Coordinates of C-alpha atoms in Angstrom, one line a residue:
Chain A
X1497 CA 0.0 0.0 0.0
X1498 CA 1.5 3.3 -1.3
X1499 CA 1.5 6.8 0.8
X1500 CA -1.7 8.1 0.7
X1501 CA -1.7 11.7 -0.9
X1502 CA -2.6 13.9 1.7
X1503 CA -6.7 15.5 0.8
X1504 CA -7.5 18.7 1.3
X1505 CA -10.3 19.5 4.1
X1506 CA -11.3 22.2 5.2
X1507 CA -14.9 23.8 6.7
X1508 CA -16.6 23.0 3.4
X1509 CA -15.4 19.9 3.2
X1510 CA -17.8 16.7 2.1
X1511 CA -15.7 13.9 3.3
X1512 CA -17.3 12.0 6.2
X1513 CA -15.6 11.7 9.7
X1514 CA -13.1 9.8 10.4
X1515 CA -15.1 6.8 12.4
X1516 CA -17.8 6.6 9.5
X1517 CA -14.8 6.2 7.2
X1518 CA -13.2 3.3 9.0
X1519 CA -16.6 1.2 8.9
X1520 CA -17.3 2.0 5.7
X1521 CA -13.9 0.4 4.5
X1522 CA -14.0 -3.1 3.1
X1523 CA -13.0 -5.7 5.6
X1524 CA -10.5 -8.1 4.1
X1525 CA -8.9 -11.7 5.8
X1526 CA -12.0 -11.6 8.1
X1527 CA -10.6 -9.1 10.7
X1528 CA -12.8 -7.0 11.7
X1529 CA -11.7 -3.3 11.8
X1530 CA -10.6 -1.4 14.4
X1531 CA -13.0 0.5 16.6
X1532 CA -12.2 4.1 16.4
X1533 CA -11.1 5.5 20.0
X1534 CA -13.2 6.9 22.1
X1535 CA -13.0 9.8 24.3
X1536 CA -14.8 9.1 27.4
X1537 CA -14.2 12.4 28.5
X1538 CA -15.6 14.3 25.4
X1539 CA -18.1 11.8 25.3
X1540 CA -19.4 13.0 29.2
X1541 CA -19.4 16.6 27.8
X1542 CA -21.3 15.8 24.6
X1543 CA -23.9 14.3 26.8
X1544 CA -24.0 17.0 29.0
X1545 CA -24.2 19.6 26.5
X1546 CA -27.3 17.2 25.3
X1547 CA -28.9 17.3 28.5
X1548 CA -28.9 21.1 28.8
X1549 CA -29.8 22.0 25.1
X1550 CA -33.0 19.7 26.2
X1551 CA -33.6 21.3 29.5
X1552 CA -33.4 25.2 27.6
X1553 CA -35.8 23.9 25.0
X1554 CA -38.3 22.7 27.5
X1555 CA -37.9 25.7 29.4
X1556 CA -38.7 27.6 26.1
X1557 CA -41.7 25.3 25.6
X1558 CA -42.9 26.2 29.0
X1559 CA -42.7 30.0 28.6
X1560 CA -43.8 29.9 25.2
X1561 CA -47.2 28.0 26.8
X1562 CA -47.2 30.6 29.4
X1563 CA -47.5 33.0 26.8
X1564 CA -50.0 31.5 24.9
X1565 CA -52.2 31.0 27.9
X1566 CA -51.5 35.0 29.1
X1567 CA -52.5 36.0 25.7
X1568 CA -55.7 33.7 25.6
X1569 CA -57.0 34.2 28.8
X1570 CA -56.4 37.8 29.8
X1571 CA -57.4 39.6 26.2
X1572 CA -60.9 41.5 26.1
X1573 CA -62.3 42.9 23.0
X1574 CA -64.1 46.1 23.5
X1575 CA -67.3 44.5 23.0
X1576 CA -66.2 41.8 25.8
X1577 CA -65.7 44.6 28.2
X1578 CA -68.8 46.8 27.1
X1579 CA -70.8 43.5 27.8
X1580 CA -68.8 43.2 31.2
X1581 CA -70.1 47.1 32.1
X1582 CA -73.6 46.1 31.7
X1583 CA -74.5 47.3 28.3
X1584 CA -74.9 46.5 24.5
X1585 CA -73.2 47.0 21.6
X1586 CA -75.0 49.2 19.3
X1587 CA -73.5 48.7 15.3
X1588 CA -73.9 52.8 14.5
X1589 CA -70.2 52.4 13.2
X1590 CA -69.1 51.1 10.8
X1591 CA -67.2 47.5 11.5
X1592 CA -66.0 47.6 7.6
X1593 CA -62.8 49.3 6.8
X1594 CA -64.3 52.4 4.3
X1595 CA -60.8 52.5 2.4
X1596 CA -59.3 49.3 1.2
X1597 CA -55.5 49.1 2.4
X1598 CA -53.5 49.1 -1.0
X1599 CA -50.6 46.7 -1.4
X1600 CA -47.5 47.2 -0.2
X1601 CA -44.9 48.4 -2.4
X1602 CA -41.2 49.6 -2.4
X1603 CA -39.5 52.1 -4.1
X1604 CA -37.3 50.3 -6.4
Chain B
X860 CA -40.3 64.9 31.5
X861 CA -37.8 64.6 28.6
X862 CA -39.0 63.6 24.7
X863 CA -37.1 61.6 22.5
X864 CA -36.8 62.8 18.8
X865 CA -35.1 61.8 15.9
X866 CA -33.9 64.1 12.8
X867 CA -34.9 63.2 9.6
X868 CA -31.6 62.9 8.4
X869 CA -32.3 59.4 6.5
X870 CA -36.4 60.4 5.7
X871 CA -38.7 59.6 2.9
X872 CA -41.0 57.9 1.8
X873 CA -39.3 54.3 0.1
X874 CA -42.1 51.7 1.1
X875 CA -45.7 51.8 1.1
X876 CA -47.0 50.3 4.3
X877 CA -49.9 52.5 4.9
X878 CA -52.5 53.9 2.8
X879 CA -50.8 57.6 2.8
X880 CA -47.7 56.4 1.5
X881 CA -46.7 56.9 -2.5
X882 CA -43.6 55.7 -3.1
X883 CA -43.7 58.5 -6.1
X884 CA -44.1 60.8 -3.8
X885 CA -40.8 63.4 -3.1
X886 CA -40.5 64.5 -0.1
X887 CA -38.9 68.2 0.5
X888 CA -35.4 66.7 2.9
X889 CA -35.0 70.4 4.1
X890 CA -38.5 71.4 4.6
X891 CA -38.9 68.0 6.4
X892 CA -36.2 69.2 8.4
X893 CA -37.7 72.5 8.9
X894 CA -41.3 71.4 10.2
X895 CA -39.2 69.2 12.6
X896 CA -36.8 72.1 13.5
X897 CA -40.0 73.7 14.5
X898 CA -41.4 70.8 16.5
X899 CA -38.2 70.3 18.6
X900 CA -37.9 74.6 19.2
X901 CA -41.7 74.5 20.6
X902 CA -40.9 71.8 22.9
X903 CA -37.9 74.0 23.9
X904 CA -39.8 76.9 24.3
X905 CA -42.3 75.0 26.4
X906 CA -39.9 74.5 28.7
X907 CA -39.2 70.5 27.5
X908 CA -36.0 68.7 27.5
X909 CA -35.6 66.8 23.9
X910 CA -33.0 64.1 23.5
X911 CA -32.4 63.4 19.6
X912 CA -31.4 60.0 18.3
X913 CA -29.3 60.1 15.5
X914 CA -31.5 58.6 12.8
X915 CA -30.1 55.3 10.8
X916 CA -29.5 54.9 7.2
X917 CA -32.3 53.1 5.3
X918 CA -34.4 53.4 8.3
X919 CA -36.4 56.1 7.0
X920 CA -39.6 55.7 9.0
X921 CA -37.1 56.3 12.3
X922 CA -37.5 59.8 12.6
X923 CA -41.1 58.2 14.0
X924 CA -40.1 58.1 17.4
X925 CA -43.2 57.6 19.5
X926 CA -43.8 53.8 17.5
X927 CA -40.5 52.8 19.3
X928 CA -41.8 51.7 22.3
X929 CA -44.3 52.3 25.0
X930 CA -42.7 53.8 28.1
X931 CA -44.0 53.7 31.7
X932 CA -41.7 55.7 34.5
X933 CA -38.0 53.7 34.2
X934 CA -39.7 50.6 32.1
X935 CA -40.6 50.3 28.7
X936 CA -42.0 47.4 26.2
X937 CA -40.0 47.7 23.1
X938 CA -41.8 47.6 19.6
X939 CA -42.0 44.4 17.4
X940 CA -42.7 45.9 14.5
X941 CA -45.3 44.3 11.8
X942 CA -43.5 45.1 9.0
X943 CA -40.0 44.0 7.7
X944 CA -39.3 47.1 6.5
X945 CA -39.4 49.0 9.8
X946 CA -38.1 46.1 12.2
X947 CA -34.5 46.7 11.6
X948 CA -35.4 49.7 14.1
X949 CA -35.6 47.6 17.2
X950 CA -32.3 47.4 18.0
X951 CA -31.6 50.9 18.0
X952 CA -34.7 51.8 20.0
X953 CA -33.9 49.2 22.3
X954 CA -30.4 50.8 22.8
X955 CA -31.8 54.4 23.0
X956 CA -33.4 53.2 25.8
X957 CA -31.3 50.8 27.7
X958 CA -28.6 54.0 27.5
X959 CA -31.0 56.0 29.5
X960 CA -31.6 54.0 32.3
X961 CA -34.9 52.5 31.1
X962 CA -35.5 48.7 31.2
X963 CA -36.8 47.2 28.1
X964 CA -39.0 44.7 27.8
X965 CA -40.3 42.8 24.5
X966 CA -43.2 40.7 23.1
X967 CA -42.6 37.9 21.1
X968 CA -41.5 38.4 17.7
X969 CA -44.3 37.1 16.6
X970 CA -46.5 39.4 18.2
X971 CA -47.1 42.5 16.5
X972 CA -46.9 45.8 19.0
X973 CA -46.2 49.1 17.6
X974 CA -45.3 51.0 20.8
X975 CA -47.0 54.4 21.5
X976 CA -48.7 54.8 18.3
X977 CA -51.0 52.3 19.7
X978 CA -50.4 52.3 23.2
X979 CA -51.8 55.7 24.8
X980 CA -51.8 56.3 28.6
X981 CA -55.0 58.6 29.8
X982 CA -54.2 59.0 33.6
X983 CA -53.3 55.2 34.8
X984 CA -55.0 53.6 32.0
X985 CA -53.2 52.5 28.9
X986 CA -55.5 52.7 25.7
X987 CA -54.2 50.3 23.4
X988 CA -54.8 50.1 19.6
X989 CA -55.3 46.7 17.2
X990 CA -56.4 46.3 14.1
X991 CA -53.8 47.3 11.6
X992 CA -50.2 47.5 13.3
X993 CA -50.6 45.4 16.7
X994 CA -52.1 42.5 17.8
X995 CA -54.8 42.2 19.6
X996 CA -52.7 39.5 22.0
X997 CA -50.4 41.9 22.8
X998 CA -52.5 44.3 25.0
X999 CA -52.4 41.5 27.8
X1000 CA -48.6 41.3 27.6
X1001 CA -48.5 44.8 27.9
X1002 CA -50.5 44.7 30.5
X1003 CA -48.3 42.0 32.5
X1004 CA -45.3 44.0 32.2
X1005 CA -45.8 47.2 32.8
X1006 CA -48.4 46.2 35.7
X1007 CA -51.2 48.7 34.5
X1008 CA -55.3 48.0 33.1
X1009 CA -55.6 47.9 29.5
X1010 CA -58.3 49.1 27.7
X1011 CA -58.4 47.6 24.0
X1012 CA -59.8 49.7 20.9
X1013 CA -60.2 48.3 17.3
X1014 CA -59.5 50.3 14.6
X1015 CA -61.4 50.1 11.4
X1016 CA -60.2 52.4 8.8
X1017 CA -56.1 51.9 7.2
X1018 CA -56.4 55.3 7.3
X1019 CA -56.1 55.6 11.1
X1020 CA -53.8 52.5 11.4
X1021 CA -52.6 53.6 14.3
X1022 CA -54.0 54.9 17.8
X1023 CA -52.2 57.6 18.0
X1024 CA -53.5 59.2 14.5
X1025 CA -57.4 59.4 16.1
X1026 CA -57.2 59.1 19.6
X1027 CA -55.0 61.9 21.8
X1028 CA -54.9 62.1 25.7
X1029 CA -55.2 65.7 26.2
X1030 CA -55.0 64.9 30.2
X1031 CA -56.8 62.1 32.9
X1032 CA -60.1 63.3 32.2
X1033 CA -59.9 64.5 28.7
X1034 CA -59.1 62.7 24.6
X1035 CA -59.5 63.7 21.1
X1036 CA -61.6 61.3 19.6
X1037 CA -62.4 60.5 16.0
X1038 CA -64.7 58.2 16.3
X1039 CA -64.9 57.3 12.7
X1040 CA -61.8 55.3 12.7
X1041 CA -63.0 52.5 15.8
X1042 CA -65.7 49.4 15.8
X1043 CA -69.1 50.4 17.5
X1044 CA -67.7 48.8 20.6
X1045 CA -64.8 50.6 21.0
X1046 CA -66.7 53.7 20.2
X1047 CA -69.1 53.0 23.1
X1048 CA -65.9 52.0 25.8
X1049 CA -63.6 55.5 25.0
X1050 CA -67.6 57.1 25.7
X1051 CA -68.1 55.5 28.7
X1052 CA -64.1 55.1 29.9
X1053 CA -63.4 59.1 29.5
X1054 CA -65.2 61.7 30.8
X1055 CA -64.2 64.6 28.6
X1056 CA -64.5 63.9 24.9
X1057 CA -63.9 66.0 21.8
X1058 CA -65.4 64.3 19.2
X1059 CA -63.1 64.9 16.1
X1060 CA -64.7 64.6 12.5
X1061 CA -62.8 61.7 10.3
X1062 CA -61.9 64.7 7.6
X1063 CA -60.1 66.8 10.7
X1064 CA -58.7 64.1 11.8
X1065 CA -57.3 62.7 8.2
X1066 CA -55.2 66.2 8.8
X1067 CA -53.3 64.2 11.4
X1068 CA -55.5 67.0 13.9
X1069 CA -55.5 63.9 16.6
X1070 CA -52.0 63.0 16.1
X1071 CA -51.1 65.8 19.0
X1072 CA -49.2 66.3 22.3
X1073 CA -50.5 67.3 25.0
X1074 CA -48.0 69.7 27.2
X1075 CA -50.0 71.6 30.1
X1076 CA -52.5 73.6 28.1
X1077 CA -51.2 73.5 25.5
X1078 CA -51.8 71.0 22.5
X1079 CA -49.2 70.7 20.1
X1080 CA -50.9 69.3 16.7
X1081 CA -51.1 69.7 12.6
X1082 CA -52.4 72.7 10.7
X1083 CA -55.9 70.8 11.0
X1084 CA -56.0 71.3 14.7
X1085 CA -56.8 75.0 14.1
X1086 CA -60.5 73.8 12.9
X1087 CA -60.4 72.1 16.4
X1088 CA -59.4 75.5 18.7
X1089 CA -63.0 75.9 19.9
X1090 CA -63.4 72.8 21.1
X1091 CA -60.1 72.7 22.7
X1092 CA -60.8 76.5 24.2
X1093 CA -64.0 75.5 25.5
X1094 CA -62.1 72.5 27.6
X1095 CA -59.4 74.5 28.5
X1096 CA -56.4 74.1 26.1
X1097 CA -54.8 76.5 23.7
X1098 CA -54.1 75.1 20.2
X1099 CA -50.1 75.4 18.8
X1100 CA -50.5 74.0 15.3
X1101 CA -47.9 73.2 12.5
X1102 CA -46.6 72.4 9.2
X1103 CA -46.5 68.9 9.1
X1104 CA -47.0 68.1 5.0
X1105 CA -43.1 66.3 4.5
X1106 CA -44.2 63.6 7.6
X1107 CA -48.2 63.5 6.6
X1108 CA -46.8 62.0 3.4
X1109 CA -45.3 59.0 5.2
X1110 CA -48.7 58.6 7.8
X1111 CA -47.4 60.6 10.6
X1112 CA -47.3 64.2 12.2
X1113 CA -46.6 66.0 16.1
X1114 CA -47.2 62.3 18.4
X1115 CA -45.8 60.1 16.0
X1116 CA -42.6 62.5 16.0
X1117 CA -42.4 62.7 19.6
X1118 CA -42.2 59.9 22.5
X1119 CA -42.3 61.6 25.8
X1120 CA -40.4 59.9 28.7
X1121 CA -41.0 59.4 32.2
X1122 CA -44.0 57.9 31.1
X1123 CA -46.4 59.6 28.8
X1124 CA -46.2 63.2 31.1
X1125 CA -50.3 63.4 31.3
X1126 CA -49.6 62.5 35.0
X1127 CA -48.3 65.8 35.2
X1128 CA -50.4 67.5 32.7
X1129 CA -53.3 66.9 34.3

């Protein structure tokens, strides 16, 4: 087996990682390749990291529920809170916009 | 109290976002800067303190100052704007504001809230706009965070797509009103909410006459306003009234140049 010419990789790179590499290369004499190493420690912190990126997202679940719920529950329309003072809502105005909005457009 | 300006430095009119905007339309730069010279020398001679913010580069719509936020004593809920065009603002307002001491909070992004143009204090209760520029499911976030009652008003016509261009505190006990532009409900709550109301006509008001400031007795408002100084005499307020064509053309005249700090000043108007 000749030197292998050195590749070229960089942040754009396609090639797969190392590990995916070594099991996709054909096994030959029935030896079985070589596990890549792993790093127990970087292993903990990927786990970790994990665990936290989960715990933010629920957190942003839960607030975005809050939300929902404040927005839901606590809006009244004016015809709500006319109703809540005791009285009716009488249609003299008009509920119809009298000039259509125009599309929006920018100066090109 | 101090208000918060910005020279149009960067103005025109370059989208169309609202029903008086032309994209064909010039706008005059040095007559623009001359009705606003005269805003921010009236406020002067008043007696107020105006801080400028230096206005951005393809931010024309900046020079808007009272759609940056709504402001209550040291806090404030920042704008989230509806349209692209005018969100790149937000950072800067935020900043303006952080720098002076005022904590900022935000809705959602995708909540629409468009500050004080649709978020109007009348003594301790905040009349807020929706319809056109804010979302109705805002007014209960507002509510939460600046710890105040919220009265909610639809708007009707694109002409008056904001609050602020047909609803004006003129103190705790006293709006300008143009009826025209709200549902029948909404009509019925600012009659029963307010005891003093100047009923404005929708072609007075299309003059940007509501779009005012309220300082004292004084109201600070558009050339229309002087169809409105009988009204305003009667109740106890002398009308100032100014050129405000280069800013009509983009929707907006006095209010929507002006955001008072240290809440909305009525507090002491009154």
């Amino acid at each position: 087996m000749g030197k292998k010419k050195a590749t070229k990789t960089g942040p754009t790179s396609r090639r797969p990682p190392r590990a995916s590499r070594a099991k996709a290369r054909p096994e030959g004499g029935g030896g079985r390749a070589a596990e890549p190493e792993v790093d127990a420690e970087l292993l903990a912190q990927l786990l970790e990291l994990q665990e936290r990126t989960a715990a933010v997202g629920r957190q942003i679940r839960t607030i975005g529920e809050m939300v929902s719920t404040v927005m839901r529950e606590a809006t009244v329309t004016a015809a709500e809170m006319v109703e809540q003072m005791g009285g009716a809502v009488d249609a003299e105005s008009p509920t119809q916009p009298p000039v259509a909005a125009r599309p929006r457009r920018r100066r090109t | 109290m101090a208000i918060l300006m910005c020279r149009p430095d960067h103005y025109g009119v370059e989208y169309e976002i609202n029903p008086w905007m032309h994209v064909e339309t010039e706008v005059d730069g040095s007559m623009a800067l001359a009705q606003w010279q005269a805003l921010y020398n009236a406020y002067s001679l008043l007696g107020e303190r105006v801080e400028v913010v230096d206005q951005q580069p393809g931010l024309p719509d900046m020079v808007f100052t009272a759609n940056a936020a709504v402001v209550r004593g040291r806090e404030a809920v920042l704008s989230r704007f509806r349209h692209p065009e005018r969100q790149g603002e937000e950072p800067f307002w935020r900043n303006a504001l952080e720098r002076r001491g005022i904590t900022v909070h935000r809705v959602p992004d995708e909540v629409a809230f468009e500050g004080a143009g649709d978020a109007l204090f009348v003594g301790e209760r905040l009349f807020c706009g929706h319809g056109f520029r804010t979302d109705l499911g805002s007014h209960a976030l507002v509510s939460r965070l600046l710890d105040v009652e919220v009265v909610s008003l639809r708007l009707v016509d694109p002409r008056f797509y904001h609050l602020d261009t047909c609803f004006c505190p003129l103190n705790e006990r006293t709006v300008l009103f143009a009826p025209a532009a709200f549902d029948a409900a909404s009509q019925q709550l600012v009659r029963r909410l307010v005891p003093h109301v100047i009923e404005v006509p929708a072609e007075v008001a299309a003059g940007f006459a509501c779009n005012a400031i309220s300082l004292g007795d004084r109201v600070i408002s558009s050339l229309a306003a002087e169809r409105l100084e009988e009204p305003l005499h009667d109740a106890g307020f002398a009308t100032v009234a100014l050129p405000m064509s280069e800013f009509m053309k983009s929707g907006g005249g006095v209010r929507c140049l002006s955001l008072p700090l240290d809440g909305d000043g009525l507090a002491e108007a009154a």
